[in-house]
Backbone as a printed PyTorch tensor [residue, N CA C, xyz], in Angstrom:
tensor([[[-82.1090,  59.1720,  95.2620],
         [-80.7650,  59.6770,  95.2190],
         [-80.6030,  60.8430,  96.1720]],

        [[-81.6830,  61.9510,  96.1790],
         [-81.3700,  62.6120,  97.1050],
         [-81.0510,  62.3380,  98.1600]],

        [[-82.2170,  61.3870,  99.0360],
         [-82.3300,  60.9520, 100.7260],
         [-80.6880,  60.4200, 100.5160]],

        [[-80.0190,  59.5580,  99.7640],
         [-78.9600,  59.1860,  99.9400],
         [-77.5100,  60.1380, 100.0270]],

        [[-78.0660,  60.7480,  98.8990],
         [-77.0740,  61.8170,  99.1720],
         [-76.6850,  62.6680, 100.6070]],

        [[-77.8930,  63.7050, 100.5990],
         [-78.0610,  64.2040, 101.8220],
         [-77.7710,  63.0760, 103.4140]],

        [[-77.9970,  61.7050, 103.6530],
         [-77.9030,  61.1640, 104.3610],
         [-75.9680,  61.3840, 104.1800]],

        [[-75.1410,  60.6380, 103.3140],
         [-73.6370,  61.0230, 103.3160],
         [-73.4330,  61.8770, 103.2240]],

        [[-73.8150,  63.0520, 103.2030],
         [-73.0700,  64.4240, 103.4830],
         [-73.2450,  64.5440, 105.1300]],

        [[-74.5630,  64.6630, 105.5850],
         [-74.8400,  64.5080, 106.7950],
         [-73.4320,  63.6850, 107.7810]],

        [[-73.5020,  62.3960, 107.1240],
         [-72.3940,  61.4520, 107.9500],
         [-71.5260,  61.9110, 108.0910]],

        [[-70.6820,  62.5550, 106.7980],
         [-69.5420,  63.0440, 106.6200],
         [-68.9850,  64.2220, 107.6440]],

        [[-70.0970,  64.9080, 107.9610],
         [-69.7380,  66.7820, 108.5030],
         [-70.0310,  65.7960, 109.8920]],

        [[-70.8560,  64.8730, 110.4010],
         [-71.0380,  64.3450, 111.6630],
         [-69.4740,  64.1960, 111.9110]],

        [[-68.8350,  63.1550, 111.4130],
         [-67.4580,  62.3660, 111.2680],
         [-66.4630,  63.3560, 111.4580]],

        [[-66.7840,  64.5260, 110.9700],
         [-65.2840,  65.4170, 110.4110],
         [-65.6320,  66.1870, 112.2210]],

        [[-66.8230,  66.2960, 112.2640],
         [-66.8450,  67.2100, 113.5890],
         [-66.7120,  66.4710, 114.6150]],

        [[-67.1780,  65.3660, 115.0850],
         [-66.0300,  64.1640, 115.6400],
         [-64.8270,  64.4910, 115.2390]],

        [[-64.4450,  63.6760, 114.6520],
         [-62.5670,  64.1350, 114.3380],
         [-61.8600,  65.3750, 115.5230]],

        [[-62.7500,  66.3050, 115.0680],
         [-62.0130,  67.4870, 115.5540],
         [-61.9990,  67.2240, 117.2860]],

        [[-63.1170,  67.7530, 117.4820],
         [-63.2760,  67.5970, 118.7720],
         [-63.0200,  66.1530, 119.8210]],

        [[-62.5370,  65.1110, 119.2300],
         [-61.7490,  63.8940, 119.6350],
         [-60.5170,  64.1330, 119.7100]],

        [[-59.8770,  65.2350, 119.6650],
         [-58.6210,  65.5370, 118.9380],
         [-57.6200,  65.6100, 117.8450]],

        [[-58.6940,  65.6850, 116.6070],
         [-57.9210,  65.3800, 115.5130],
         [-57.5720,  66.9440, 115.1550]],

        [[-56.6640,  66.8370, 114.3120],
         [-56.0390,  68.2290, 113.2930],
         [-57.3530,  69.3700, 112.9540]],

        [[-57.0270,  70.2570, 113.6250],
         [-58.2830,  71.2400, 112.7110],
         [-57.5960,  71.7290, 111.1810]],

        [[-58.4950,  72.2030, 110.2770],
         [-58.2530,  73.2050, 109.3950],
         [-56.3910,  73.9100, 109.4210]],

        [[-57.1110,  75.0320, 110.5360],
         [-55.6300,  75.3040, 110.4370],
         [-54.6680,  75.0080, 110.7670]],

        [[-54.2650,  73.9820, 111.7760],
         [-53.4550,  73.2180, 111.8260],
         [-52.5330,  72.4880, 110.8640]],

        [[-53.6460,  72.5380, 109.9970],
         [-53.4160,  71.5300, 108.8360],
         [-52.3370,  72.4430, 107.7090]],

        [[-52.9430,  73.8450, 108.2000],
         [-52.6130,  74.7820, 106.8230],
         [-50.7260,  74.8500, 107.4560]],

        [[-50.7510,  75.1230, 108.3700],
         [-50.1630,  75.7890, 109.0250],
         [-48.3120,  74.4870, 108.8560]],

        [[-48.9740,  73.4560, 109.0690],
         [-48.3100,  72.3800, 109.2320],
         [-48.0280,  71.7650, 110.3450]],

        [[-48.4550,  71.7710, 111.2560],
         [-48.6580,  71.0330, 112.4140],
         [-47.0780,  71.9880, 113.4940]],

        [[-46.9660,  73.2900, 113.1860],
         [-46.1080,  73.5910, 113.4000],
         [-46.6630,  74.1220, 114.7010]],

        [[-44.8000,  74.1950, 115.8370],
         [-45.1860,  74.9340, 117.3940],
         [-45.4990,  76.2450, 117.5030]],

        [[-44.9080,  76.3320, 118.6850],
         [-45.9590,  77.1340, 119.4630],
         [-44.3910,  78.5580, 118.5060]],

        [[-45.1630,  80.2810, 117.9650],
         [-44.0990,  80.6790, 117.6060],
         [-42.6280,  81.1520, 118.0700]],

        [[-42.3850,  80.8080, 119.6350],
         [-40.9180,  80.9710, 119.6110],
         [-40.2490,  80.1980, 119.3910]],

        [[-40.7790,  78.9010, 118.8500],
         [-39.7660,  77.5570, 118.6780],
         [-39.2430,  77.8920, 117.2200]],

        [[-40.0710,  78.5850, 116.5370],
         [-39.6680,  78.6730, 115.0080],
         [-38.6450,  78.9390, 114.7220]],

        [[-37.4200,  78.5750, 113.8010],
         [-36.5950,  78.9340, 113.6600],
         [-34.9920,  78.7750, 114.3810]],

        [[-34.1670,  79.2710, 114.2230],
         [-33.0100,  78.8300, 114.9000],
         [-32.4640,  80.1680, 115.2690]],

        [[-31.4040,  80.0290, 116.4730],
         [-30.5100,  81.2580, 116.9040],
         [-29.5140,  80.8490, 116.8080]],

        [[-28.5080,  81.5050, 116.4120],
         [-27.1180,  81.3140, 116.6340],
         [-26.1400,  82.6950, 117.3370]],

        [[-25.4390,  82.1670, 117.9110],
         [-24.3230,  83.0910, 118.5650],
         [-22.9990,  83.0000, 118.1880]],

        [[-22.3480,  83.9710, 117.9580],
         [-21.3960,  84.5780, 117.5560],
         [-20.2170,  83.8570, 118.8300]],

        [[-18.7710,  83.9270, 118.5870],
         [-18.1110,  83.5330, 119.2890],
         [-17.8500,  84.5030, 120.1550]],

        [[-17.6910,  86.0300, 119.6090],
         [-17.3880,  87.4310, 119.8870],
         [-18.3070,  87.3310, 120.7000]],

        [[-19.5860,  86.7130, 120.7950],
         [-20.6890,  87.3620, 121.6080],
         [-20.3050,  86.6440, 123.3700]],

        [[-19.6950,  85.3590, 123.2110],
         [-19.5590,  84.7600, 124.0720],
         [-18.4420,  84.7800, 124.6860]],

        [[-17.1950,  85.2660, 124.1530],
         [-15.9010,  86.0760, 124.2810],
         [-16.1030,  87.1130, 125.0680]],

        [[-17.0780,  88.1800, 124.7860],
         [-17.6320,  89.6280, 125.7230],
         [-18.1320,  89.2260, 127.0880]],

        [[-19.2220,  88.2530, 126.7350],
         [-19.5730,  87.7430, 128.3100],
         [-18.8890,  87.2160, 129.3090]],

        [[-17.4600,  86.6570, 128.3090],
         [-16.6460,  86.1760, 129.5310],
         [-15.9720,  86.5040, 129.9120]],

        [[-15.3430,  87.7210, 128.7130],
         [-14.2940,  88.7540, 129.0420],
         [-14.9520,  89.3750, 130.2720]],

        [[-16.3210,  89.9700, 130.5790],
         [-17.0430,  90.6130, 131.1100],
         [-16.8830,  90.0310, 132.9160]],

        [[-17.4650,  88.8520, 132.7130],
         [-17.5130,  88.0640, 134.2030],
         [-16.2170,  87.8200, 134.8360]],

        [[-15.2410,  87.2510, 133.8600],
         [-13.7820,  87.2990, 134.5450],
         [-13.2220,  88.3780, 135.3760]],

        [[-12.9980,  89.5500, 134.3410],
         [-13.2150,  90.8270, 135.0480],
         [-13.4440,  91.2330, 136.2620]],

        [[-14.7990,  90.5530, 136.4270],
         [-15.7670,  91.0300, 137.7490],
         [-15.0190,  90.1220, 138.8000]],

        [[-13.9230,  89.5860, 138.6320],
         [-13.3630,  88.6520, 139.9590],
         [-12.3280,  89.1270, 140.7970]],

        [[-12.3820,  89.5830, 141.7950],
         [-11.0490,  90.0370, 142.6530],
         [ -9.7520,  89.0320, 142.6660]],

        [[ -9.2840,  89.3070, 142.4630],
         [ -8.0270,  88.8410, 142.1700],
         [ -7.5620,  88.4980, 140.8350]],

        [[ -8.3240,  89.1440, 139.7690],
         [ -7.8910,  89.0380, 138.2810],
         [ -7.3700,  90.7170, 138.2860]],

        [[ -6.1980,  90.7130, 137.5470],
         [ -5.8920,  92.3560, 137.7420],
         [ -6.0720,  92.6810, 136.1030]],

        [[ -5.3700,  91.9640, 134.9120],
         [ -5.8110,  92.4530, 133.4590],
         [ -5.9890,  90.6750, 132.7420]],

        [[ -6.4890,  90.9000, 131.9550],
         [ -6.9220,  89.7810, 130.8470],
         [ -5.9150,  89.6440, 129.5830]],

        [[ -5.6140,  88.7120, 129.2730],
         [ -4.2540,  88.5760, 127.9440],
         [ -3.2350,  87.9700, 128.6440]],

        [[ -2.3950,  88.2940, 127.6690],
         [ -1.1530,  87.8580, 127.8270],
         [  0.0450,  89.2020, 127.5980]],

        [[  0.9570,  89.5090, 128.1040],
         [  1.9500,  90.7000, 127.7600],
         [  1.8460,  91.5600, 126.6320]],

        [[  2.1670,  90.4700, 125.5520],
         [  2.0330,  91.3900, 124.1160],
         [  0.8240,  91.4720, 124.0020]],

        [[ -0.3960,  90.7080, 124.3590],
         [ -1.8210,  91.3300, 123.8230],
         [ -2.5130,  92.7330, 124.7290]],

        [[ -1.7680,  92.6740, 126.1760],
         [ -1.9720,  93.6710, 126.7450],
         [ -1.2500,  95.0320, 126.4610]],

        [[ -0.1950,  94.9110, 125.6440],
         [  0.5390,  95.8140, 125.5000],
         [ -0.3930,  96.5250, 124.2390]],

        [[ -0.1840,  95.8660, 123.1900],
         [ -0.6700,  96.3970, 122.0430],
         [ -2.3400,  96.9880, 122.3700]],

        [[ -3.1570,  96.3350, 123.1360],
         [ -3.9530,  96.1930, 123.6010],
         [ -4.3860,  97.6760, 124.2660]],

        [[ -3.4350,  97.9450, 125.0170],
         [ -3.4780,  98.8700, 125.4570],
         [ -2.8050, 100.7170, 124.6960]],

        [[ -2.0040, 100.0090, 124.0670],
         [ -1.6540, 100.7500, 122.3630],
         [ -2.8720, 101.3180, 121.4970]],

        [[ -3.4530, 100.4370, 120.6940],
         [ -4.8450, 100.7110, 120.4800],
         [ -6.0100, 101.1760, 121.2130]],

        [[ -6.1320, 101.2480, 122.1860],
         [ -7.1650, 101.6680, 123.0020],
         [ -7.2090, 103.5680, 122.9950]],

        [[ -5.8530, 103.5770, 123.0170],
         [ -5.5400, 104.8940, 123.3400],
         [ -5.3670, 105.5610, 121.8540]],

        [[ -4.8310, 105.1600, 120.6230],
         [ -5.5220, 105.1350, 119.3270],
         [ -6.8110, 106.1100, 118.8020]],

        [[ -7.3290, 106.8870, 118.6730],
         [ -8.3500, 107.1550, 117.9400],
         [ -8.8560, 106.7750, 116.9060]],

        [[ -9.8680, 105.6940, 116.9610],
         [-10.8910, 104.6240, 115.8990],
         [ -9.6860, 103.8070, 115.8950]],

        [[ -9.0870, 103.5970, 116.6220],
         [ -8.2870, 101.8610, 116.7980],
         [ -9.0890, 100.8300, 116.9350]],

        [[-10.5770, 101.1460, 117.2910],
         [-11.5410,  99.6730, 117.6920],
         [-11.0550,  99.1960, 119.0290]],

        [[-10.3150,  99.7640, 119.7170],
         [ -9.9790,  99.0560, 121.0670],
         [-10.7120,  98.6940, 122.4380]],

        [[-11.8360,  99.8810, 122.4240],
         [-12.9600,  99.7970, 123.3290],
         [-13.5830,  98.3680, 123.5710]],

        [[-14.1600,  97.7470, 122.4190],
         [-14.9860,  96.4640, 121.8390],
         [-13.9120,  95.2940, 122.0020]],

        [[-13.0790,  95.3220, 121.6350],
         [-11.9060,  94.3190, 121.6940],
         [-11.1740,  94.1090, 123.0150]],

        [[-11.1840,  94.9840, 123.9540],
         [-10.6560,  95.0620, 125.1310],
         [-11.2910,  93.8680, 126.0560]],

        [[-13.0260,  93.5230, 126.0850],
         [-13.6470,  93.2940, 126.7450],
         [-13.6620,  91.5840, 126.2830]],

        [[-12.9890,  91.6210, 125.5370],
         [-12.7770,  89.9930, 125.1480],
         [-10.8830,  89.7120, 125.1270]],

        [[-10.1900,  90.9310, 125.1380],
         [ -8.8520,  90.3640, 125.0700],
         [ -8.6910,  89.1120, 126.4510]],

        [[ -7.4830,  88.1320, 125.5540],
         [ -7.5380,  87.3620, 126.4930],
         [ -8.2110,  85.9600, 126.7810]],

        [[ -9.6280,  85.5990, 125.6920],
         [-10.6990,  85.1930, 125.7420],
         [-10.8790,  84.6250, 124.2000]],

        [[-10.8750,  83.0210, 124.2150],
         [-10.9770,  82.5500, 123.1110],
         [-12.5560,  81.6990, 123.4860]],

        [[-13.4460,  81.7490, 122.6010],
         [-14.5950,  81.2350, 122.7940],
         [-14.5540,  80.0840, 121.5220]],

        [[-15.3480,  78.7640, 121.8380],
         [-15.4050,  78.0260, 120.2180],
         [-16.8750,  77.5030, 121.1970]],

        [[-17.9270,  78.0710, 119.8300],
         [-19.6660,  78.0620, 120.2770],
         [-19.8910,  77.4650, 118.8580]],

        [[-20.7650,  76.2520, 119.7360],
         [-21.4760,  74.8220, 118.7890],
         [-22.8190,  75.3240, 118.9000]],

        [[-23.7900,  74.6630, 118.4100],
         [-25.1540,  75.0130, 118.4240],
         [-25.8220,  74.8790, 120.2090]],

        [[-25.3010,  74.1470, 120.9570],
         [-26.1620,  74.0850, 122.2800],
         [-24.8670,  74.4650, 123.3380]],

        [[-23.7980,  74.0110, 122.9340],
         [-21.7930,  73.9340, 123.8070],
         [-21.2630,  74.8710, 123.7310]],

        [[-20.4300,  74.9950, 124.4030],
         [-19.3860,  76.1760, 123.8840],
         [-18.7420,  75.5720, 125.6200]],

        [[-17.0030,  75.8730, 125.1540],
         [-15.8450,  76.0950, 125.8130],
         [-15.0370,  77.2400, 125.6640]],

        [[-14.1760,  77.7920, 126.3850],
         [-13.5310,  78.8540, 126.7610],
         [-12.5840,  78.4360, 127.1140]],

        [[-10.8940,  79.2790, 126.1810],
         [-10.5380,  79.5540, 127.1770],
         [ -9.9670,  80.9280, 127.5100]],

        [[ -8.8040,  80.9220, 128.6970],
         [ -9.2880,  82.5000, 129.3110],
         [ -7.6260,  82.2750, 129.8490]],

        [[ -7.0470,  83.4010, 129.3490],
         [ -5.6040,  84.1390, 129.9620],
         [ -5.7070,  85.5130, 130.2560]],

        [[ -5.0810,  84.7410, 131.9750],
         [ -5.2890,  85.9830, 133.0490],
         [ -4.0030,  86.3150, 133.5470]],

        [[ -4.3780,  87.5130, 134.1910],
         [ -2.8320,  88.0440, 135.0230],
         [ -3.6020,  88.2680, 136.5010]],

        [[ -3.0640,  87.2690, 137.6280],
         [ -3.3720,  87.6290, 138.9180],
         [ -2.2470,  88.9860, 139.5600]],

        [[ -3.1850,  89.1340, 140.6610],
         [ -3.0220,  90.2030, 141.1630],
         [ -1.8210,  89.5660, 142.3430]],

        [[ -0.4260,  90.0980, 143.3160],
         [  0.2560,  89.2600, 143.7810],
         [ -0.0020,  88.9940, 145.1180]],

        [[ -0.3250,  87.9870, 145.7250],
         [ -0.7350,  87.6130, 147.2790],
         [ -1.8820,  86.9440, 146.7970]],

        [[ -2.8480,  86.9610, 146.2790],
         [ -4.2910,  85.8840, 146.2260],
         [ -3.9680,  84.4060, 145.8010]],

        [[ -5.0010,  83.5100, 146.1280],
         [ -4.4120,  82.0020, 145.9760],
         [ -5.2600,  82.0710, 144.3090]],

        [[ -4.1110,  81.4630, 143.4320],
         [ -4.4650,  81.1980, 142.2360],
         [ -5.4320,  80.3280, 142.1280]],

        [[ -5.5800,  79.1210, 142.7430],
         [ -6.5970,  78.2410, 142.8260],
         [ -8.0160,  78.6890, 143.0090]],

        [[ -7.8790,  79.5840, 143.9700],
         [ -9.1660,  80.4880, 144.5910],
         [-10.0840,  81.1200, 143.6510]],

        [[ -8.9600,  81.9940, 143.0920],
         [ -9.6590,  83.3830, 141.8290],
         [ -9.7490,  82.1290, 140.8260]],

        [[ -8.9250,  81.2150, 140.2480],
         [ -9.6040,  80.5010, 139.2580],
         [-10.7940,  79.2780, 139.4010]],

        [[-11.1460,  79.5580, 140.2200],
         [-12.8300,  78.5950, 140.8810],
         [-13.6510,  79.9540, 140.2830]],

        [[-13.1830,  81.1460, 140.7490],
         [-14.3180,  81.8600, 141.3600],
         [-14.3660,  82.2900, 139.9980]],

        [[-13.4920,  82.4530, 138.5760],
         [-13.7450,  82.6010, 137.6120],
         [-14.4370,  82.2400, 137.2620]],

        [[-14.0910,  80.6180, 137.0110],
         [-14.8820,  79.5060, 136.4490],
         [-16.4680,  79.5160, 136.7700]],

        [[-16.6540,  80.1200, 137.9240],
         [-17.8290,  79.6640, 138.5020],
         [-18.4790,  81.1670, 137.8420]],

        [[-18.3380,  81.9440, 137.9530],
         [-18.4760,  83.4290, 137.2670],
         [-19.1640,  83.5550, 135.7220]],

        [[-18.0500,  83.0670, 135.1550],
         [-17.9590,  82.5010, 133.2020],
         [-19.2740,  82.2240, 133.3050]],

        [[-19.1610,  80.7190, 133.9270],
         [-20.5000,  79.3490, 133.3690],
         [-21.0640,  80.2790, 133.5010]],

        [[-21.5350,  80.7670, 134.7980],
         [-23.3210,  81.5850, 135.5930],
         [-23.7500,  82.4900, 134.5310]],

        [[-23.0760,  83.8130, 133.6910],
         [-22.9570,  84.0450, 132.9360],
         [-23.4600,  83.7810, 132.0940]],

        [[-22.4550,  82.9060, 130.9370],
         [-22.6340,  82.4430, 129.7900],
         [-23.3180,  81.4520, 129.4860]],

        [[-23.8350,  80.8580, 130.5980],
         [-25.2400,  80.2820, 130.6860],
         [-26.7010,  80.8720, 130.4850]],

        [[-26.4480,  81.6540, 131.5470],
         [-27.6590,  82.7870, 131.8730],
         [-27.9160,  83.3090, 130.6400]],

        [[-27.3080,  83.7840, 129.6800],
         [-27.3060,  85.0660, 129.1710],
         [-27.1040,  84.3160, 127.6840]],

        [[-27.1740,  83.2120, 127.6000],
         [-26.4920,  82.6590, 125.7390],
         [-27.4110,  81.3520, 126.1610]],

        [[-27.7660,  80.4740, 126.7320],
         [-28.8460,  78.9970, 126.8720],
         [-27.7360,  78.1570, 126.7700]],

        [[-26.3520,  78.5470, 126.5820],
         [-25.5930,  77.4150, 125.7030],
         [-25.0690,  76.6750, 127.0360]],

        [[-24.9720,  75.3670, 127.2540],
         [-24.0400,  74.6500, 128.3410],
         [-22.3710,  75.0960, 127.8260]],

        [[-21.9070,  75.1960, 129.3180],
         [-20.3790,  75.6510, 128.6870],
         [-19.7700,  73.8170, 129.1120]],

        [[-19.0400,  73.7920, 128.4760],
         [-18.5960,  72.3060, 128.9650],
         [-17.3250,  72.4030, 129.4680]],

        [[-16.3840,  73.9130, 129.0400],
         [-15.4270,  73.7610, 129.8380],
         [-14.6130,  74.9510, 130.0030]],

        [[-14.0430,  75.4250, 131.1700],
         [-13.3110,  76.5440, 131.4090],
         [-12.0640,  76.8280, 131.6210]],

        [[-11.0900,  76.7690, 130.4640],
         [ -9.3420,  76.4410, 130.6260],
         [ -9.2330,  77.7780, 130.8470]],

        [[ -7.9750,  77.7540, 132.0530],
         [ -7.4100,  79.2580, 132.4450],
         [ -6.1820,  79.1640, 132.7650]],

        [[ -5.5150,  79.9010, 131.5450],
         [ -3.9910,  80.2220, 131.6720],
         [ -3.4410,  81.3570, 132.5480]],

        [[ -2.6980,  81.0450, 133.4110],
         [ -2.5460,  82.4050, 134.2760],
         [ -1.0520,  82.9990, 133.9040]],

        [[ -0.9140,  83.6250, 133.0590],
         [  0.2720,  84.1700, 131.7870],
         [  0.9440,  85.0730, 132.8480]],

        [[  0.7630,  85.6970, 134.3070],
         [  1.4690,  86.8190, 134.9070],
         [  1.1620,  86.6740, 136.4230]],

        [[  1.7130,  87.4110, 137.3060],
         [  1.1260,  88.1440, 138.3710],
         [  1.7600,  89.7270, 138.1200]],

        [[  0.8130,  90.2250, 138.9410],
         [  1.1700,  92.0680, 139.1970],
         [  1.5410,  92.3870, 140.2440]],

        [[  2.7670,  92.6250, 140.5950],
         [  3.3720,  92.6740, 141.9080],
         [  3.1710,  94.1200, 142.1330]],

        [[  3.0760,  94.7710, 143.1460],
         [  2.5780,  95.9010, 143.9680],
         [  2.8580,  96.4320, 143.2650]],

        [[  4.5660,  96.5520, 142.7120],
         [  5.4640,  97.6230, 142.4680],
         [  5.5720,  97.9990, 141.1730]],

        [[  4.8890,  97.1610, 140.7130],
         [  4.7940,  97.4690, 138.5010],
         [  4.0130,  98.5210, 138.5500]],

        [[  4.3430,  99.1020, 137.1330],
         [  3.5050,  99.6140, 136.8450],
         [  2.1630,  99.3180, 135.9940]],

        [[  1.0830, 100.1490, 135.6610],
         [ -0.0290,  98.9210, 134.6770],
         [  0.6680,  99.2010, 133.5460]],

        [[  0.5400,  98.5020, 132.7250],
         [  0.8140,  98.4300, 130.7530],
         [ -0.4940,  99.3560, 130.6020]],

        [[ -1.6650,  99.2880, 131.5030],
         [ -3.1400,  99.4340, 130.5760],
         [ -4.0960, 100.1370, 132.1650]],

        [[ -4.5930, 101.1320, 131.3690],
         [ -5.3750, 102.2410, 132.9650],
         [ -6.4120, 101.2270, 132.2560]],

        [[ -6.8130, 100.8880, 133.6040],
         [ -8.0920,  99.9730, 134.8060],
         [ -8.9790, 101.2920, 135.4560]],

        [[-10.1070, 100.6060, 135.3090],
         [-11.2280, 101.4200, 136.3690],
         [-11.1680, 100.7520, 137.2730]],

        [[-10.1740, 101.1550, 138.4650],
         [-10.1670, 100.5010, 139.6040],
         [-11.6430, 100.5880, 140.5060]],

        [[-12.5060, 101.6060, 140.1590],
         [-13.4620, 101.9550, 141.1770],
         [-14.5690, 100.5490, 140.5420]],

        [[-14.3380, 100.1990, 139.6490],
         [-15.6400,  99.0760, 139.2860],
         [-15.7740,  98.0350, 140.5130]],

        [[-17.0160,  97.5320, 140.6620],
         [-17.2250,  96.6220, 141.9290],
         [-17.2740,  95.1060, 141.0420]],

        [[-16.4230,  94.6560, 142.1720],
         [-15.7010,  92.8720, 142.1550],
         [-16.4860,  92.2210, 142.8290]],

        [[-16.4300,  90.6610, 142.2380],
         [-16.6660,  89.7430, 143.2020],
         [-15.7110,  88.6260, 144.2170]],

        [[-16.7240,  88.2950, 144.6590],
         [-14.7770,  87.7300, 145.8510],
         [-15.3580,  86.1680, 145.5560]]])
């Protein structure tokens, strides 16, 4: 009984150490659950607000966008800002900017006021192209689409509804 014994234990630890080194499951693998590598763990999600800021953000950065919204959102907009603890700071950078974010998608859209003399067609490429780079870069999410309402122009002679940091640097 012994020789027999000892002979199947022998086989057994032979077999299991095969296994492994053939590529089978080690130990901890096993414990673990055959789970990846740890940044896969788990899920992220993003906020709509989060993707609203980024685009409020990139639009912005386009020459020939002069404010973001629409009249009354710029007005009030600009009402609150000037407010003490109105929250207008945070909200500014998305007025204008409706985001709807799926787990991998997200679409936008975006009401602008051009500036008067630039080709609308132009600044809204260079948006579009702005947004995605962006909200790609910076969120993993594919944007699938970039609607842009152009609610105004700003003719020389208006005045603003809302003080602009004119000195910020644009893209063309």
């Amino acid at each position: 009984m012994s020789e027999t014994s000892t002979s199947n234990r022998s086989e057994n630890r032979s077999a299991s150490a095969t296994g492994q080194q053939a590529g089978g499951t080690s130990e901890q693998q096993q414990r673990r659950g055959g789970l990846g590598p740890a940044g896969s763990r788990g899920r992220t999600t993003i906020a709509d607000g989060v993707v609203e800021k980024i685009a409020g953000m990139a639009a912005r950065d386009v020459i020939g966008v002069h404010a973001m919204g629409g009249g009354m959102a710029r007005t009030f907009g600009a009402v609150r800002d000037r407010v003490p603890g109105g929250g207008g700071g945070a909200r500014s950078v998305s007025r204008g900017v409706k985001a709807e974010v799926g787990e991998v998608q997200t679409a936008l859209d975006l009401e602008i006021v051009i500036d008067y003399g630039v080709s609308i067609s132009d600044v809204a490429r260079s948006v579009r192209e702005n947004v995605i780079s962006a909200v790609e870069r910076m969120t993993g999410l594919e944007v699938v689409e970039v609607n842009i309402a152009v609610s105004d122009v700003k003719l020389p002679d208006e005045e603003d509804e809302e003080e602009e940091d004119q000195d910020r640097p644009r893209l063309q």
